[in-house]
PDB file of C-alpha atoms in Angstrom:
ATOM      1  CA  UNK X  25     107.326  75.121 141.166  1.00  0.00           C
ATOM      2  CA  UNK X  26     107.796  72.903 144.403  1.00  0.00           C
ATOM      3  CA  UNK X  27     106.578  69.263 143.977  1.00  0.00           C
ATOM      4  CA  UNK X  28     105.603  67.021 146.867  1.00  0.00           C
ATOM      5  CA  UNK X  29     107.588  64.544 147.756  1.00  0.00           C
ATOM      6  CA  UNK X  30     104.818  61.829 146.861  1.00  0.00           C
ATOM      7  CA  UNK X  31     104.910  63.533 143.305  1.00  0.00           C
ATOM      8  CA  UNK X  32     108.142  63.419 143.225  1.00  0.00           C
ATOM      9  CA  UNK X  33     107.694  59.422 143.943  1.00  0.00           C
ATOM     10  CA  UNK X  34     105.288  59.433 141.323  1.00  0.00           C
ATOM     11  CA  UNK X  35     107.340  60.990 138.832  1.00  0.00           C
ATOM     12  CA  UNK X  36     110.187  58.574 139.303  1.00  0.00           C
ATOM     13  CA  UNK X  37     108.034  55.666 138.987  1.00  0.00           C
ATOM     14  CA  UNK X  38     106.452  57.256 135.967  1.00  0.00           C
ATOM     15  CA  UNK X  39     109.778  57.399 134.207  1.00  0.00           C
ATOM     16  CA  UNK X  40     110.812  54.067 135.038  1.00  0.00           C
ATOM     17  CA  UNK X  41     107.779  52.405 133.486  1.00  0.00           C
ATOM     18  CA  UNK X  42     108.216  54.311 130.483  1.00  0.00           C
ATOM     19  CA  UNK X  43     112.138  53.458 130.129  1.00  0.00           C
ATOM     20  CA  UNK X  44     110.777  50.000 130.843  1.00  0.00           C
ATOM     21  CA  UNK X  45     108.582  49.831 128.000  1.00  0.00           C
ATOM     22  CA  UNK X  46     110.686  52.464 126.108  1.00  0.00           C
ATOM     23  CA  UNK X  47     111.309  49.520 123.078  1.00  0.00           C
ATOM     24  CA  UNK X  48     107.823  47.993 123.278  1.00  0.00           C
ATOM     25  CA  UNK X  49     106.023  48.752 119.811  1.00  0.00           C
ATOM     26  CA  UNK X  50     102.985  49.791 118.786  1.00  0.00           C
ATOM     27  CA  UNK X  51     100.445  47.561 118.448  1.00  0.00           C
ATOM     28  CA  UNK X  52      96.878  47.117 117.063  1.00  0.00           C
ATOM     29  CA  UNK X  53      95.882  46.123 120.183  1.00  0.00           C
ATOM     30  CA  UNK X  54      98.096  48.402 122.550  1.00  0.00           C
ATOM     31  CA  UNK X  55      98.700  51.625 121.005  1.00  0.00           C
ATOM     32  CA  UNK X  56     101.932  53.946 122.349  1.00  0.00           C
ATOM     33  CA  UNK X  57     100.817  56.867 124.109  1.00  0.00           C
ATOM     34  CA  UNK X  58     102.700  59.712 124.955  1.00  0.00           C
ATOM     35  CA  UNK X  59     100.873  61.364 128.674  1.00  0.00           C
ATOM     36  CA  UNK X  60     102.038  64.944 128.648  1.00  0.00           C
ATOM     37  CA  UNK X  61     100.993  66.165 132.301  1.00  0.00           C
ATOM     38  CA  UNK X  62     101.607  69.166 134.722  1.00  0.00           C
ATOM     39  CA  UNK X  63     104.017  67.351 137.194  1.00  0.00           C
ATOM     40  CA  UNK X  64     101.761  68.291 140.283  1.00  0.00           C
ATOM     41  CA  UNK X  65      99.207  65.839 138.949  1.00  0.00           C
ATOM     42  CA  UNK X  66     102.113  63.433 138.707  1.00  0.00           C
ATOM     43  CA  UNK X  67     100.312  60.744 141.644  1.00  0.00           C
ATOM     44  CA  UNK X  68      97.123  60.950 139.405  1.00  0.00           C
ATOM     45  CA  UNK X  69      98.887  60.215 136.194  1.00  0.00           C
ATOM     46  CA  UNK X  70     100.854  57.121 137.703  1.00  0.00           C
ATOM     47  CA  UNK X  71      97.338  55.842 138.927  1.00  0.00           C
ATOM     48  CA  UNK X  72      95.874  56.330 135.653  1.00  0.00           C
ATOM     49  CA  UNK X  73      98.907  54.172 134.504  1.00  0.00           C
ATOM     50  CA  UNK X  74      98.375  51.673 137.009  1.00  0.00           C
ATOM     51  CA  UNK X  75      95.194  51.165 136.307  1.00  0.00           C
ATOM     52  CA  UNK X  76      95.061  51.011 132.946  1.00  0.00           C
ATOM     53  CA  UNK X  77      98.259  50.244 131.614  1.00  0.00           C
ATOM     54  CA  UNK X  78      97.200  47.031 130.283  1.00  0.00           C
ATOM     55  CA  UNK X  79      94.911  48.869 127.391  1.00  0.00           C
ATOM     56  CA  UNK X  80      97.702  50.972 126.095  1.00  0.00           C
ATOM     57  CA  UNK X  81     101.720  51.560 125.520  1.00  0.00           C
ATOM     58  CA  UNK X  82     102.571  54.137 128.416  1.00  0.00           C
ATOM     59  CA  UNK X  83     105.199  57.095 127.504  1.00  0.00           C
ATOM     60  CA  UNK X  84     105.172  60.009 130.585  1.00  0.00           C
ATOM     61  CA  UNK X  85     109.020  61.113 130.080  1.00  0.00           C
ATOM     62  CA  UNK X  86     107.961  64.570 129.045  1.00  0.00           C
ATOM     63  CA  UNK X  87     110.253  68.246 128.218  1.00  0.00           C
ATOM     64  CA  UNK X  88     111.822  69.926 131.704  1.00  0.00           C
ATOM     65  CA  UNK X  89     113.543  72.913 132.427  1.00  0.00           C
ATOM     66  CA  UNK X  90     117.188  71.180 132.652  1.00  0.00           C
ATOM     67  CA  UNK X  91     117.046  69.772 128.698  1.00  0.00           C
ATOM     68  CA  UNK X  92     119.569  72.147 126.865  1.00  0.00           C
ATOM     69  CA  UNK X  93     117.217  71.742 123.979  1.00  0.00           C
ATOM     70  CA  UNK X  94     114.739  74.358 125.029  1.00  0.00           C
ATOM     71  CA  UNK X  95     117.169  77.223 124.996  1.00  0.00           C
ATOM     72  CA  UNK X  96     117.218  76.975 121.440  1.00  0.00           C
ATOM     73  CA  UNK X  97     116.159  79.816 119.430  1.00  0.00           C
ATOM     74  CA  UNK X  98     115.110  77.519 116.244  1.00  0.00           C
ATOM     75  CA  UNK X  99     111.935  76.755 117.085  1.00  0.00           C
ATOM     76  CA  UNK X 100     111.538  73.839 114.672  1.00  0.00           C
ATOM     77  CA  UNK X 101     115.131  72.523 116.067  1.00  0.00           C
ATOM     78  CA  UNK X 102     113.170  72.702 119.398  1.00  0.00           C
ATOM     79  CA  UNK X 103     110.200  70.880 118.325  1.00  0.00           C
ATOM     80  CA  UNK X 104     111.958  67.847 116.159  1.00  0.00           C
ATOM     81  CA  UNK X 105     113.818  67.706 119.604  1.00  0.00           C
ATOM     82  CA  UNK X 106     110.569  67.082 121.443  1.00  0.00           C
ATOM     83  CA  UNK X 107     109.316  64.671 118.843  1.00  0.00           C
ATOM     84  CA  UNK X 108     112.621  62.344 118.524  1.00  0.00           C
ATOM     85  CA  UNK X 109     113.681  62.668 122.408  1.00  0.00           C
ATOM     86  CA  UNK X 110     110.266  62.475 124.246  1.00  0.00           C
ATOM     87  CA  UNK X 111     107.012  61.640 122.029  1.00  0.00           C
ATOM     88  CA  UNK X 112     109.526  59.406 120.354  1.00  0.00           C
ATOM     89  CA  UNK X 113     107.617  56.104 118.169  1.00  0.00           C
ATOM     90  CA  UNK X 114     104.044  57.227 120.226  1.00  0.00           C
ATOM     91  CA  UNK X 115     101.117  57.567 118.349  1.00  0.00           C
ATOM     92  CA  UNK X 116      98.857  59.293 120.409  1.00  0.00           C
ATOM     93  CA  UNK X 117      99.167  61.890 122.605  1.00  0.00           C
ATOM     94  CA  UNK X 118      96.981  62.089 125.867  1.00  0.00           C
ATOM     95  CA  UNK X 119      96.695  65.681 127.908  1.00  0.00           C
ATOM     96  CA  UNK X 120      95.957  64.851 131.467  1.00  0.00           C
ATOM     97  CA  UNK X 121      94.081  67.374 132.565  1.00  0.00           C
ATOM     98  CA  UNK X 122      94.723  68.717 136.007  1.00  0.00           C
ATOM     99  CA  UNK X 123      93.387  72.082 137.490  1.00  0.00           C
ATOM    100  CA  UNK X 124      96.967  74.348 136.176  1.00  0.00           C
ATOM    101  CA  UNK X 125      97.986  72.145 133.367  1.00  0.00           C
ATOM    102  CA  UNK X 126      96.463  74.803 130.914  1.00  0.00           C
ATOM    103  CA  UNK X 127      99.018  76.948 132.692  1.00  0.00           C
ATOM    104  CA  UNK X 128     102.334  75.161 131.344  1.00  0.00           C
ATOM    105  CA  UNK X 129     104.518  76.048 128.388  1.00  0.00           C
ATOM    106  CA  UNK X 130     105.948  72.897 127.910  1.00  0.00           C
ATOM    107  CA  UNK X 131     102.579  71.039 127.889  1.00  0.00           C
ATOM    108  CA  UNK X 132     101.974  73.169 124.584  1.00  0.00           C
ATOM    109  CA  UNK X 133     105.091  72.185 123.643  1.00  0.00           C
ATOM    110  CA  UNK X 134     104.372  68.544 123.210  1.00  0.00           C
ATOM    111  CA  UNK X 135     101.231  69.028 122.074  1.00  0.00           C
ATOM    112  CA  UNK X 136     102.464  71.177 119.303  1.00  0.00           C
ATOM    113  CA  UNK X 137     104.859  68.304 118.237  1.00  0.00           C
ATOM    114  CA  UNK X 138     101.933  66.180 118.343  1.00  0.00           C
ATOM    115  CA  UNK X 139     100.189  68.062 115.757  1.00  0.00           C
ATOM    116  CA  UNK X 140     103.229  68.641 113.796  1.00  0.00           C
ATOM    117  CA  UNK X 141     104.521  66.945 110.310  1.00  0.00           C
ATOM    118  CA  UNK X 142     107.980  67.513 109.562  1.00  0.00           C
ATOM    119  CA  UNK X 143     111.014  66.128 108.650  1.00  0.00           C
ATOM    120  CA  UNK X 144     111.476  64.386 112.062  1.00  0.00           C
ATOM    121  CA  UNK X 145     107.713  64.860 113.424  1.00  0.00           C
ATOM    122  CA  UNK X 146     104.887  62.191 112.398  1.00  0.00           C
ATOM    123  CA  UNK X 147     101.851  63.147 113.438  1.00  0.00           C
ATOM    124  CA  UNK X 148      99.971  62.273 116.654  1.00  0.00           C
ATOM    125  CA  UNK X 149      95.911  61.658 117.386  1.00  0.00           C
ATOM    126  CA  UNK X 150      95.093  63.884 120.367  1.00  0.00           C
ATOM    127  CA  UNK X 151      93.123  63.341 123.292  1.00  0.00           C
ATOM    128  CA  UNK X 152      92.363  64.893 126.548  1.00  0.00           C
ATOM    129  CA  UNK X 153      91.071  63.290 130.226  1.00  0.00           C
ATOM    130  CA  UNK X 154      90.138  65.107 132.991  1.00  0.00           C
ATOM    131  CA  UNK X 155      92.139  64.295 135.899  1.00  0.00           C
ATOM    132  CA  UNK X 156      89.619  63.291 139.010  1.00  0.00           C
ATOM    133  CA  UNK X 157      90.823  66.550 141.037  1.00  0.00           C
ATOM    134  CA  UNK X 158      89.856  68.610 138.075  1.00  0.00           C
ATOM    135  CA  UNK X 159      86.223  67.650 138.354  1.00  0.00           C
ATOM    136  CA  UNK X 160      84.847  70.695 140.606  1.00  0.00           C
ATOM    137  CA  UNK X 161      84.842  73.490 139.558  1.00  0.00           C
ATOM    138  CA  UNK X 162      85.965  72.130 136.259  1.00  0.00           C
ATOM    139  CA  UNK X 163      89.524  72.814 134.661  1.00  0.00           C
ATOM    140  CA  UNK X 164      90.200  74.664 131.468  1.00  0.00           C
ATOM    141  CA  UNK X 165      91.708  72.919 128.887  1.00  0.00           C
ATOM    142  CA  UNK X 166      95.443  73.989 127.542  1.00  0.00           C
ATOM    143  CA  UNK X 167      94.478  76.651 124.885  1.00  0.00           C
ATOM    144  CA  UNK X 168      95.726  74.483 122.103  1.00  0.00           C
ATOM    145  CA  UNK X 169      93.700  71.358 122.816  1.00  0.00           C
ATOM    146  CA  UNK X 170      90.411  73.519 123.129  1.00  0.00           C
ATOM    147  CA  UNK X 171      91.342  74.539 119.690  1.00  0.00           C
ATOM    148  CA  UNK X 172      91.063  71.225 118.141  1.00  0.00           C
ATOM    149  CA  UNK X 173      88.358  69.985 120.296  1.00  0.00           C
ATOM    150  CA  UNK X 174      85.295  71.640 117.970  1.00  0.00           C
ATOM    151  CA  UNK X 175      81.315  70.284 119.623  1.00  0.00           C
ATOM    152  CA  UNK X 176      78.127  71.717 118.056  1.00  0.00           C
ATOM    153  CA  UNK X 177      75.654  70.777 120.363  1.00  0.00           C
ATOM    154  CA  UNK X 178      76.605  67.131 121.560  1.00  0.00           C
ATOM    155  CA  UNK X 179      78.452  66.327 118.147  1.00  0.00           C
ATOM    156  CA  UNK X 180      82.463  66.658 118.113  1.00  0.00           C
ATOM    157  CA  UNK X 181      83.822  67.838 115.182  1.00  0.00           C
ATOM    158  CA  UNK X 182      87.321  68.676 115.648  1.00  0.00           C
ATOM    159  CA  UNK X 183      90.150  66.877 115.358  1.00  0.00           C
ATOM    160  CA  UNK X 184      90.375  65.783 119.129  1.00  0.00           C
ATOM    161  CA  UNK X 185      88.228  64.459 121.761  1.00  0.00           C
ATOM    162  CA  UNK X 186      87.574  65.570 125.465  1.00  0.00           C
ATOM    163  CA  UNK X 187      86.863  62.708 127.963  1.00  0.00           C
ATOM    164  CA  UNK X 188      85.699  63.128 131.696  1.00  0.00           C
ATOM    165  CA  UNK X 189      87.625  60.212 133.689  1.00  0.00           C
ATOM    166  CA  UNK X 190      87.305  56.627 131.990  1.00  0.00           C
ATOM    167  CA  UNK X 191      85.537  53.887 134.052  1.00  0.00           C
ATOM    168  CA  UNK X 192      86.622  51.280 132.428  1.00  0.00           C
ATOM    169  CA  UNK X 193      89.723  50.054 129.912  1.00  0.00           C
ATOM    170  CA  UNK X 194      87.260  48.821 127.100  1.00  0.00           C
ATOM    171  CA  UNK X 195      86.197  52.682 126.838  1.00  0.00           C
ATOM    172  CA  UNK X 196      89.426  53.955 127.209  1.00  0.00           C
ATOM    173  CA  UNK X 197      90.709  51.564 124.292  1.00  0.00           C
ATOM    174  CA  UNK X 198      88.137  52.834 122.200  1.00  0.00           C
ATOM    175  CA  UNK X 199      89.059  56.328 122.682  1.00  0.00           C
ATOM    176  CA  UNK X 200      92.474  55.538 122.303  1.00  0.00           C
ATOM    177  CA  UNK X 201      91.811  53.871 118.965  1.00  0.00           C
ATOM    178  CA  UNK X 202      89.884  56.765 117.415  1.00  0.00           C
ATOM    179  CA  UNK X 203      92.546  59.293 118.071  1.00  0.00           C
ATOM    180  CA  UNK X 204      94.861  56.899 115.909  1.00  0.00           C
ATOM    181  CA  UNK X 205      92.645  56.487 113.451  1.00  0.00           C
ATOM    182  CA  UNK X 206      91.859  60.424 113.642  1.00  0.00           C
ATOM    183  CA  UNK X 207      95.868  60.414 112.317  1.00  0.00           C
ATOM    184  CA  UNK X 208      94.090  59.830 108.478  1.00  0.00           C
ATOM    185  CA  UNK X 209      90.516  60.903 108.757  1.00  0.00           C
ATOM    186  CA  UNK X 210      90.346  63.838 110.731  1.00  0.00           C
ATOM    187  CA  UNK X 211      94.294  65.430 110.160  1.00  0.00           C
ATOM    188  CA  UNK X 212      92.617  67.858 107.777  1.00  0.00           C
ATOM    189  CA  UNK X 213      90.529  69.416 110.508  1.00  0.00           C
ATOM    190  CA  UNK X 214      93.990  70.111 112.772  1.00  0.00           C
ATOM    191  CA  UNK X 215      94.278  73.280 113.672  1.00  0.00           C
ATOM    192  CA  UNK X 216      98.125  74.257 115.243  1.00  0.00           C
ATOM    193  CA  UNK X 217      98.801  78.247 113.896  1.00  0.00           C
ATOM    194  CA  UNK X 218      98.910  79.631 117.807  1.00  0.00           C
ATOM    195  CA  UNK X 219     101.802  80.894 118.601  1.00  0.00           C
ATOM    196  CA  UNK X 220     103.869  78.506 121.289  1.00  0.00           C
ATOM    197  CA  UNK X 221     103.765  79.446 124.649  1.00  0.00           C
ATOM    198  CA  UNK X 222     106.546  80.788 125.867  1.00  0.00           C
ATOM    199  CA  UNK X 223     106.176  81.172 129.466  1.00  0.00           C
ATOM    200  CA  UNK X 224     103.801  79.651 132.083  1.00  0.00           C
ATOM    201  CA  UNK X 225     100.590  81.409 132.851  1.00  0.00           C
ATOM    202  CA  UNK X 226      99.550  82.172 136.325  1.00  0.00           C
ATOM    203  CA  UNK X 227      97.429  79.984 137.802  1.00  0.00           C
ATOM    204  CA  UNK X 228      95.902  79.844 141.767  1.00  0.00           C
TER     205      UNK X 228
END
């Protein structure tokens, strides 16, 4: 994968803010969110961020191929790894969803931490946005999102929610909010048995 050098910019800048705020707790008004992204989408996510950073916690520091870590064999070793090192003290975990970010092993990754409880893993509320380039034709969601997001008819009933775009911060607090509450009143409808992904999928 060859990133542009504006996503490349975008990256950086992404990682800065979140060592910025890396210390900054949780907070019933600003919750910690951990954005786990394909890094082609990265100029998209840092807008998102820009433009909304004042509604929530920002964490985008998410698993690449030069951590040791994922060479592991233990797959809970690998996963604790994720949770301490990257999703760290975040309590909600937002998919940005780009037009290939179904496509990328390590975006299952985190959000199998998310979904985890373990000795090292709390667990995450879960929610996805569709990135404004995924809009036409439409982007599928990573397998393991779709999973937990359940609708019969217009009413969701998994444990995560699917947004289109958010036009305002008020909204996107409120989403925000009932993904952390989700943590206690929906963590019985999780559902994280698929196997992780252990290669990236094709995608045009």
């Amino acid at each position: 994968m060859t990133l542009t050098y504006q996503a490349s910019l975008a990256q950086t800048r992404l990682t800065a803010i979140s060592r910025q705020l890396e210390h900054k707790a949780d907070s019933q008004v600003r919750h910690k969110c951990f954005l786990s992204y394909h890094a082609v989408d990265a100029e998209e996510v840092l807008s998102f961020v820009e433009s909304f950073g004042d509604y929530f916690i920002p964490r985008a520091i998410g698993v690449s191929e030069d951590d040791p870590v994922i060479e592991s064999e233990d797959s809970d070793y690998i996963m604790d790894r994720i949770r301490s090192k990257y999703l760290a003290n975040s309590t909600v975990t937002i998919v940005m969803v780009g037009k290939c970010t179904w496509a990328r092993k390590f975006v299952d990754w985190e959000i199998y931490s998310s979904l985890r409880r373990g000795k090292v893993n709390r667990l995450n509320g879960l929610m996805a946005i569709q990135l404004p380039s995924a809009k036409s034709p439409g982007a599928k969601l990573p397998p393991r999102v779709q999973d937990n997001v359940i609708r019969e008819g217009t009413k969701d009933i998994g444990y995560a929610r699917y947004y289109a775009y958010p036009t305002g911060g008020g909204t996107l607090q409120n989403w925000i909010q009932d993904a952390f509450d989700a943590r206690t009143t929906r963590d019985h409808l999780i559902y994280n048995s698929r196997a992780r992904k252990k290669i990236n999928s094709s995608c045009p």
